[in-house]
Coordinates of C-alpha atoms in Angstrom, one line a residue:
X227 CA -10.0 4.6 -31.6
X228 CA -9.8 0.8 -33.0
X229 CA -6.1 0.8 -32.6
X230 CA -6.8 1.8 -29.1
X231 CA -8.9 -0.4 -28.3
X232 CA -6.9 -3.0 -29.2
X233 CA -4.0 -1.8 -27.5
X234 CA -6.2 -1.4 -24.4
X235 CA -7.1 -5.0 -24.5
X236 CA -3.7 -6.4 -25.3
X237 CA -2.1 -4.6 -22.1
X238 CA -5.0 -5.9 -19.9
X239 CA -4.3 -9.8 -21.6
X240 CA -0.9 -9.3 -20.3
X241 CA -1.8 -7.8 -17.2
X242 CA -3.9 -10.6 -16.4
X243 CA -1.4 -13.4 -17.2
X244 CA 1.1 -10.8 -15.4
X245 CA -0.9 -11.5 -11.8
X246 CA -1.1 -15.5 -12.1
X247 CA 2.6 -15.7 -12.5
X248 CA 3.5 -13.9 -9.3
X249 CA 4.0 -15.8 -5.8
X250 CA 0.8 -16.4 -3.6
X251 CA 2.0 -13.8 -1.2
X252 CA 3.1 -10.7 -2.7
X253 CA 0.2 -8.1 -2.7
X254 CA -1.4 -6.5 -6.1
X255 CA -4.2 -4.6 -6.5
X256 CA -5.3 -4.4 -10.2
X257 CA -8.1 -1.7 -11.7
X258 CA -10.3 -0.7 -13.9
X259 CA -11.6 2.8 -13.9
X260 CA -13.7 5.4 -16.2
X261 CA -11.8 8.2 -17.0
X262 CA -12.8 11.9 -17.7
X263 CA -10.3 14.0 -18.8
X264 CA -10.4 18.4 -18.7
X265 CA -8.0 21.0 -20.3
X266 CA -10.5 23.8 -19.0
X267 CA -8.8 24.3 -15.2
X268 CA -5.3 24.5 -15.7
X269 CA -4.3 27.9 -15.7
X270 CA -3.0 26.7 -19.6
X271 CA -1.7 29.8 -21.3
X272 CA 1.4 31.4 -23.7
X273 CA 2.7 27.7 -25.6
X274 CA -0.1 25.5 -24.3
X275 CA -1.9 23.9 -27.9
X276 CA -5.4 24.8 -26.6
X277 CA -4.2 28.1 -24.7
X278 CA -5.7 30.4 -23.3
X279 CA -8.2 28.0 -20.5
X280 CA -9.3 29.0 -17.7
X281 CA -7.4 29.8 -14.2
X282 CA -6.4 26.6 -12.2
X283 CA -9.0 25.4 -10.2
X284 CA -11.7 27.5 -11.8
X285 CA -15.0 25.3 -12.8
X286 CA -13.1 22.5 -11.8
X287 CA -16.6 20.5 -11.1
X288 CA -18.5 21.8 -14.6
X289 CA -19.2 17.9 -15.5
X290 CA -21.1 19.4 -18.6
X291 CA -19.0 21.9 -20.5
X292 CA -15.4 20.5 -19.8
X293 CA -15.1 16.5 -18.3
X294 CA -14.6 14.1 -21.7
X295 CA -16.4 11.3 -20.1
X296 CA -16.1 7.8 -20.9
X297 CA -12.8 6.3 -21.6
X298 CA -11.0 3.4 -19.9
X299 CA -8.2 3.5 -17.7
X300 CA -6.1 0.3 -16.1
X301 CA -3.5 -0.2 -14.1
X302 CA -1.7 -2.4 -11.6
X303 CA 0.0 -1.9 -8.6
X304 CA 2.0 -3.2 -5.6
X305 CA 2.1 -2.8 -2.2
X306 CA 5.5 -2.6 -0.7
X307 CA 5.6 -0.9 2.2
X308 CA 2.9 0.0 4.6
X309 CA 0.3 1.7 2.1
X310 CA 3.1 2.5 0.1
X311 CA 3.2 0.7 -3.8
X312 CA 4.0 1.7 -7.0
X313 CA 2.3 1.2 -10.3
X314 CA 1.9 1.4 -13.6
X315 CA -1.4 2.7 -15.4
X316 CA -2.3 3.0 -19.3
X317 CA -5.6 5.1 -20.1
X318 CA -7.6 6.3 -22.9
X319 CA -10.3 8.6 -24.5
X320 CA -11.9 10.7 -26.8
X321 CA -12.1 14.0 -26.1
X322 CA -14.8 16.2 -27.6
X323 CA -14.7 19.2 -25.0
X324 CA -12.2 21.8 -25.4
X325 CA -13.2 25.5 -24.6
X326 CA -13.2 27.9 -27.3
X327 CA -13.2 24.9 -29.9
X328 CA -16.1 23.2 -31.9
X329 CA -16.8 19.9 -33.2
X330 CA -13.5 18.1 -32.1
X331 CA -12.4 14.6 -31.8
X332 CA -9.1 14.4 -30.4
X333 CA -8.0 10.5 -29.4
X334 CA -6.3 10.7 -26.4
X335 CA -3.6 8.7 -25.2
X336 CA -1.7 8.2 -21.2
X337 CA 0.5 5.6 -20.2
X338 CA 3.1 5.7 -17.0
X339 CA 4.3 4.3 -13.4
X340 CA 3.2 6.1 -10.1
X341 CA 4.1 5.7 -6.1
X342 CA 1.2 5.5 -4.2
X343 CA 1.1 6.9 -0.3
X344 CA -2.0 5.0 1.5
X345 CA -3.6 6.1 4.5
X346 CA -5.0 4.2 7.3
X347 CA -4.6 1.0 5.3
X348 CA -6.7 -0.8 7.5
X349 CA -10.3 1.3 7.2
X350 CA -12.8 1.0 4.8
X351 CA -12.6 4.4 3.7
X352 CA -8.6 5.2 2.8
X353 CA -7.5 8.3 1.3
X354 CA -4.3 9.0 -0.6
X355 CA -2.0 10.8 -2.3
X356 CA 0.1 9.5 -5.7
X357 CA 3.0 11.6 -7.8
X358 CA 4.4 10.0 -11.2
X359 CA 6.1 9.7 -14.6
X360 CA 4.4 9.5 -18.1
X361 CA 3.1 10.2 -21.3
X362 CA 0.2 11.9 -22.8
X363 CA -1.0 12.1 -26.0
X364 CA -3.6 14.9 -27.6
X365 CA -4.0 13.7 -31.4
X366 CA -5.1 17.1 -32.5
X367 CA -3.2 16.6 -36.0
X368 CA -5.3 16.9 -39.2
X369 CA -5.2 13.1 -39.8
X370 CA -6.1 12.6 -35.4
X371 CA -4.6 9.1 -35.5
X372 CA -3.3 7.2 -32.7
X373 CA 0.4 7.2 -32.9
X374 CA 2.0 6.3 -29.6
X375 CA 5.1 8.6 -30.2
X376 CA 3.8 10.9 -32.7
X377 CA 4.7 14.6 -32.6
X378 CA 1.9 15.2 -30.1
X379 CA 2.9 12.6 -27.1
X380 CA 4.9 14.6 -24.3
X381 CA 6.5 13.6 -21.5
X382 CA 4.7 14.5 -18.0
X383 CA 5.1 14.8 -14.3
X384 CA 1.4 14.6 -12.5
X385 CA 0.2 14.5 -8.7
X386 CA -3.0 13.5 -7.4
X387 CA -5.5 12.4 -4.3
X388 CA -8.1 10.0 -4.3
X389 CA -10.3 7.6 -1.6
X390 CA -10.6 3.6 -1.7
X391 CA -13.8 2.6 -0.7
X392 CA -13.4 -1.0 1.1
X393 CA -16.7 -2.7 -0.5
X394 CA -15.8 -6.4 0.5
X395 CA -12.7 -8.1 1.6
X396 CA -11.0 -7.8 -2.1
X397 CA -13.1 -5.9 -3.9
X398 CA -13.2 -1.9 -3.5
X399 CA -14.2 1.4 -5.3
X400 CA -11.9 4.3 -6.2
X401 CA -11.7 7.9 -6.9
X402 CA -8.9 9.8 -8.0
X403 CA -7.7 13.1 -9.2
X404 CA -4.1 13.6 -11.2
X405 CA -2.7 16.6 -12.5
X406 CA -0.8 16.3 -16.0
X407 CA 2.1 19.0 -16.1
X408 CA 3.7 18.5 -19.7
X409 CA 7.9 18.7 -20.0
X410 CA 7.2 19.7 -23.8
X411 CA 5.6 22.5 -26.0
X412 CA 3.3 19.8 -27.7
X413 CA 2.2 18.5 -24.6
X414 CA -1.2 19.7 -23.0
X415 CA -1.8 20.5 -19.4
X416 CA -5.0 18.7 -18.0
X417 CA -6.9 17.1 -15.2
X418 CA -8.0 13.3 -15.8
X419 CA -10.5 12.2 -13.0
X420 CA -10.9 8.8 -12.5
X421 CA -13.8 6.8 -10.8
X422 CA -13.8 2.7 -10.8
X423 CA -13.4 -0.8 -9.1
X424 CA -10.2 -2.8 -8.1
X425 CA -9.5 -6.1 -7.0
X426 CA -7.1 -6.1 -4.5
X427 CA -5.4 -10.3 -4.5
X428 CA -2.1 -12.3 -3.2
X429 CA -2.0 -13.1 0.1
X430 CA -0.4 -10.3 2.4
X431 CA 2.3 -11.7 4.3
X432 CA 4.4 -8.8 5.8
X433 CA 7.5 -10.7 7.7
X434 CA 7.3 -13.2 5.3
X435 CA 6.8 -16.5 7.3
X436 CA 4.5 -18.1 5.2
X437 CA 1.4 -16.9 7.4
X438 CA -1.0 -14.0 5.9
X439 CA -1.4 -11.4 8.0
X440 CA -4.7 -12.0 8.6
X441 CA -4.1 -15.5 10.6
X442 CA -1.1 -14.0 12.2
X443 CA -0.7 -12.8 15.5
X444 CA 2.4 -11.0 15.0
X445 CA 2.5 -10.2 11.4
X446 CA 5.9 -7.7 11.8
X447 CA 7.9 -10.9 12.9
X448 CA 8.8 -13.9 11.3
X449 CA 7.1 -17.1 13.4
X450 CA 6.0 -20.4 13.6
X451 CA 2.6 -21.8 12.2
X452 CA 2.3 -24.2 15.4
X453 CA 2.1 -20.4 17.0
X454 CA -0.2 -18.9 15.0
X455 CA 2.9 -16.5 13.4
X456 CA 4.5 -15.5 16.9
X457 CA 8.8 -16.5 17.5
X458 CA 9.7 -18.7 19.9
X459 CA 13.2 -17.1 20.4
X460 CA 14.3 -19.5 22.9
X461 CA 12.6 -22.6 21.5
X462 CA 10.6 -23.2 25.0
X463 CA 7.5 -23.8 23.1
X464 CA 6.5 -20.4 24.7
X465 CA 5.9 -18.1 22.2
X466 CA 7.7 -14.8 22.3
X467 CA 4.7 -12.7 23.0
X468 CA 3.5 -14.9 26.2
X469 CA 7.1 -15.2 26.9
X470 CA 8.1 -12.8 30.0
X471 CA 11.7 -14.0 29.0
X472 CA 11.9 -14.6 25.8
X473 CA 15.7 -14.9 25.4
X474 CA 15.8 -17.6 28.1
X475 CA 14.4 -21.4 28.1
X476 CA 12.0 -21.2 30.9
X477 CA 8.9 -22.9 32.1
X478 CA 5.0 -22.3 30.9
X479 CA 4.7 -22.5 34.8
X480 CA 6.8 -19.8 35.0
X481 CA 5.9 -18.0 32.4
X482 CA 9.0 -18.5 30.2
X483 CA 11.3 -17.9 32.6
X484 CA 13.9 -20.0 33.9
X485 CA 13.6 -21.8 37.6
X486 CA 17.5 -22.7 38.4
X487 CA 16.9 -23.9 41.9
X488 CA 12.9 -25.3 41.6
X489 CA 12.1 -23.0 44.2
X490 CA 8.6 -21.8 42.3
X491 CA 10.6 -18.0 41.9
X492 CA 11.4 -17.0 38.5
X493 CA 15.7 -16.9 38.6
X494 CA 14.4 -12.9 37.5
X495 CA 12.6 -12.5 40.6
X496 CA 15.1 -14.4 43.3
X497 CA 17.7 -13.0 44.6
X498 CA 19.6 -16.4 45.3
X499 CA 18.8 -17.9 41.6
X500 CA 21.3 -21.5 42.5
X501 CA 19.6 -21.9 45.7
X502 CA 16.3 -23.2 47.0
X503 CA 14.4 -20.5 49.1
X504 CA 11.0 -18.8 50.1
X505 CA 9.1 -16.4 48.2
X506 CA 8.9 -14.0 51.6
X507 CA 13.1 -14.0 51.5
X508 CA 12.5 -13.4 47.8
X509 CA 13.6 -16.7 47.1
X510 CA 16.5 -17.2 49.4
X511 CA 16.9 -20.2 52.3
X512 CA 17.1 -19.4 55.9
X513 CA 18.3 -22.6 57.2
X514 CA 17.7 -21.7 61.0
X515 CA 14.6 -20.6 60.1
X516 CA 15.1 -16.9 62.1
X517 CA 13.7 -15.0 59.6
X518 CA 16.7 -13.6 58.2
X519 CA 18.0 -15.0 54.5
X520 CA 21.3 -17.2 54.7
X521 CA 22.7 -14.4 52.8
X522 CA 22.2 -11.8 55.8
X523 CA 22.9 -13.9 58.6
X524 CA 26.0 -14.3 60.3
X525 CA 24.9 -17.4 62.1
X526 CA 22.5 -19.2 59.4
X527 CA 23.0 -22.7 61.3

């Protein structure tokens, strides 16, 4: 367990130095979790190394007979799309609870990447769902030392759910569930629950304009800071999202819109856009004043 430990620490010292490299506005989220790893509910049976266990699912919550409490687990991750990141994690443990087996000490060992599906990012309480790629490592030779690709480490596919519990505005608590399905005979099936903190950093900046999302008023588009983050498409000094014609230079008077003839009617409201009328003709003259628009009048003198 020394070498562990020092592995452990050695990831995490490069972890660390890993997050102060990266750019101010790419979001991580790094953690550090207790781990408790259980062989008893898997359904493990015929090739399994601790076969027969019990059926999947069965005592799934007996914290006292199966869960190997205690060991440390931490990982890093990044957001990428919309609750959506991918990982990496490395864990460890000791476990001393296998059913039908006395007075063991078998260093455990699980490193690997994961995608991460987040829901309703923006409560406090967030569940979600994770699938991934690893290894895992039982030590149950005679000798039980850590050796990262030693005859016991197998590969493994694993799935699991899990809450984030928004504590403060970076800081949050987590608890997760995976599912370890070994590729090889040496491999062991097993749950590893896993209950911690994570620091969530990096300024979130989604359209990438140099404004975090949380001072931006339209954080799916790419803006201006003199508009707190909204386009100005048309470069009126209207911003696109007061704009009612964003595409066109117009007036603030006129809400972004255009006023070709000054007649105080938006060129999209006025039927007669290069000439000067009244807002009753819908902004057309009547030069004899008859009540009828130039347009309509077959004597308009």
């Amino acid at each position: 367990m020394k070498h562990l430990n020092v592995l452990i620490a050695t990831i995490l010292f490069f972890t660390i130095n890993d997050i102060v490299a990266q750019t101010a506005n790419d979001p991580w989220q790094i953690g550090l979790s207790f781990n408790a790893v259980d062989v008893y509910p898997t359904g493990a049976q015929g090739d399994d190394p601790f076969a027969p266990q019990g059926d999947f699912f069965e005592d799934v919550f007996n914290f006292s007979d199966h869960w190997n409490f205690g060991g440390p687990s931490v990982s890093l991750s990044r957001s990428v799309y919309k609750g959506f990141s991918i990982g990496a994690r490395v864990s460890i443990n000791l476990v001393k609870k296998i059913d039908g087996l006395d007075n063991v000490k078998y260093p455990y060992f699980a490193a690997g990447g994961f995608l991460k599906q987040t829901f309703a990012s923006s409560k406090k309480v967030r569940p979600f769902i994770t699938v991934g790629y690893g290894i895992s490592d039982f030590d149950y030779s005679d000798n039980r030392k850590f050796e990262l690709l030693s005859g016991n480490t197998s590969r493994n596919i694993n799935g699991g759910i899990g809450f984030e519990f928004k504590l403060f505005e970076f800081i949050g608590m987590s608890i997760e569930s995976t599912f370890h399905n070994p590729l090889e005979s040496t491999g062991v099936r097993h749950f590893r629950h896993q209950f911690g903190l994570f620091y969530a950093f990096g300024k979130k900046d989604t359209d990438k304009d140099g404004i975090k999302d949380k001072d931006d008023k339209c954080p799916e588009e790419p803006g201006l800071k003199e508009f707190n983050g909204c386009p100005d498409t048309d470069g009126d000094k209207i911003p696109d999202n007061n704009d009612e014609c964003p595409e066109e230079f117009g007036t603030e008077m006129m809400n972004g819109c255009p006023d070709a003839d000054e007649d105080g009617i938006a060129d999209k409201d006025d039927e007669c856009p290069q000439e000067k009328g009244s807002v009753e003709l819908n902004g057309c003259p009547d030069t004899d004043e008859d009540g009828v628009a130039d347009k309509n009048d077959k004597c308009p003198d």
